[in-house]
Tab-separated table of C-alpha atoms in Angstrom:
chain	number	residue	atom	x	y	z
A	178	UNK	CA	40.189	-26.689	-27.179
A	179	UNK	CA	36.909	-27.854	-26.112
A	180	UNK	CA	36.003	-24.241	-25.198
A	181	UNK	CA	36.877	-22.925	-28.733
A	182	UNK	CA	34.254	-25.913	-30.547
A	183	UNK	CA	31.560	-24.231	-28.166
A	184	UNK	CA	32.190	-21.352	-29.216
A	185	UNK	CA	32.442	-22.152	-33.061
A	186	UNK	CA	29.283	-23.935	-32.402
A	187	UNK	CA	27.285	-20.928	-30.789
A	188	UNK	CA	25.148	-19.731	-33.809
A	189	UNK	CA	25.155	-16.215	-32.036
A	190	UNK	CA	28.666	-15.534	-31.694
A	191	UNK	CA	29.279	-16.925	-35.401
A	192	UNK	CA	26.248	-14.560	-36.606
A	193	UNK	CA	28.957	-12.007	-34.673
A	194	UNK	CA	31.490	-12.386	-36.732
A	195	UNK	CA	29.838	-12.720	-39.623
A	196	UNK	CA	28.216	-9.578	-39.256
A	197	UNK	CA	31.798	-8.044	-38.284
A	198	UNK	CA	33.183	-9.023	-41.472
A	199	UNK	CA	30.392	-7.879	-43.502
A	200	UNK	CA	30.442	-4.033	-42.055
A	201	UNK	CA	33.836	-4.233	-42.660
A	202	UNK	CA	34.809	-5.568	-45.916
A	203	UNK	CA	32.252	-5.890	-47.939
A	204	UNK	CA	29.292	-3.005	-47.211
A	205	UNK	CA	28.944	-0.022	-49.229
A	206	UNK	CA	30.933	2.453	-46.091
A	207	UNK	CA	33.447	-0.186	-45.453
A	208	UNK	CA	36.565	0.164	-43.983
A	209	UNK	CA	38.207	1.344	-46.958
A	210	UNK	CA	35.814	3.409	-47.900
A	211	UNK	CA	35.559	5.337	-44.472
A	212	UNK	CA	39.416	5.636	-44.529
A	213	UNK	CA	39.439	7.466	-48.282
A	214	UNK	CA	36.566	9.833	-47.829
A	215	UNK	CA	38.077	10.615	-44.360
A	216	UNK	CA	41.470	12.022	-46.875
A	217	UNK	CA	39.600	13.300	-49.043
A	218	UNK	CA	37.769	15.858	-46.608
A	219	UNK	CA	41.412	16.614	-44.862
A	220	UNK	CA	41.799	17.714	-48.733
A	221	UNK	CA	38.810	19.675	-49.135
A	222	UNK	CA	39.706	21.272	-45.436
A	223	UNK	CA	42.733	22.439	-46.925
A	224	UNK	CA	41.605	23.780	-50.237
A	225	UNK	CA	38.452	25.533	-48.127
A	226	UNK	CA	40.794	27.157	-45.954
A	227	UNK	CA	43.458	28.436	-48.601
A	228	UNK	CA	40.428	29.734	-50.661
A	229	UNK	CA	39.058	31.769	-47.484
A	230	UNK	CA	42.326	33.649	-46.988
A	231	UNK	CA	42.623	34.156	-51.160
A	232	UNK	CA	39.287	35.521	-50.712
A	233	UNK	CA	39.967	37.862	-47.408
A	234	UNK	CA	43.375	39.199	-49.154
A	235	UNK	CA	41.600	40.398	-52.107
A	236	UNK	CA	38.636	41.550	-50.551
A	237	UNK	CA	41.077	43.421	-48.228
A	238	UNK	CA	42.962	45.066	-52.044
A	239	UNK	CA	39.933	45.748	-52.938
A	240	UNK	CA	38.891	48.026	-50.009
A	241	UNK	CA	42.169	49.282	-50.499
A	242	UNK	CA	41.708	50.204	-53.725
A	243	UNK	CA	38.438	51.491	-53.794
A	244	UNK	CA	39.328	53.813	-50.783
A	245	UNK	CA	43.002	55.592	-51.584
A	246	UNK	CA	43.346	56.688	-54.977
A	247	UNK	CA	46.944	56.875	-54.741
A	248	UNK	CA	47.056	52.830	-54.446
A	249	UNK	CA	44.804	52.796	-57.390
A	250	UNK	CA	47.093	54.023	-59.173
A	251	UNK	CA	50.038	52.360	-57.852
A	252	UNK	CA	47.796	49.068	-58.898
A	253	UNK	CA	47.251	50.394	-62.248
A	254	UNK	CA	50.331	51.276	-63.253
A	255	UNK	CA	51.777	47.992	-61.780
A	256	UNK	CA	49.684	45.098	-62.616
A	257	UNK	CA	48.660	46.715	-66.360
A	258	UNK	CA	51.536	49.055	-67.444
A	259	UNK	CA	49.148	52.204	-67.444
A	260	UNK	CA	50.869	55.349	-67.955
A	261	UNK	CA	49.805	59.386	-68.061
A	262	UNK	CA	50.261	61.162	-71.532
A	263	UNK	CA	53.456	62.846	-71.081
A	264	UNK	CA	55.324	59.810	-69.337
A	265	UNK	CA	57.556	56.595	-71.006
A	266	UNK	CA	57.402	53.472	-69.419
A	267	UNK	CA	60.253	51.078	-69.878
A	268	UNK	CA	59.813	47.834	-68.591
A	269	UNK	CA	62.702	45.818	-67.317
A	270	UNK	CA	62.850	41.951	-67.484
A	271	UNK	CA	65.492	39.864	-65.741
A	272	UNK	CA	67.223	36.902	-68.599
A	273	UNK	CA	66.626	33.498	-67.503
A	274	UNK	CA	70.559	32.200	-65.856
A	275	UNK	CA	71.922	30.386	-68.384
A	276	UNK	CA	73.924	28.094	-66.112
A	277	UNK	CA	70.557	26.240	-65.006
């Protein structure tokens, strides 16, 4: 018991502590505040890397498409309904299941 008085008494090792609490708790990069902006770059990690392969895919359809003509066209008529003069385009859309 005697040793813990000392050592409540011992201006350094109180200065210690109080300096322990401080970094922790109460300064501006606290504890807290390490732990949230650590998540929030795990988040921004993710979102960097999903953009990066959104960005490789299309730049890959785009070499694609700038290359074959045959896939331009297959894009064209696909994505926007684009049709030569002498053809009909019917376009088929699947009804919604009712039972849902």
């Amino acid at each position: 018991m005697k040793r813990l008085v000392n050592l409540l008494k011992n201006k350094f090792f109180l200065l210690t502590v109080a300096f322990v609490v401080w970094m922790l708790f109460f300064d501006k990069n606290d504890l807290f505040s390490q732990f949230k902006d650590h998540q929030e770059v795990a988040k921004l990690k993710k979102e960097r890397d999903f953009y990066k392969k959104e960005t490789d895919k299309v730049s890959k359809d785009l070499d694609e498409l700038t290359s074959d003509p045959h896939k331009l066209e297959k894009f064209a008529r696909e994505k926007y309904l684009l049709k030569k003069s002498n053809e009909d385009v019917f376009v088929i859309v699947k009804e919604a299941d009712k039972n849902k």
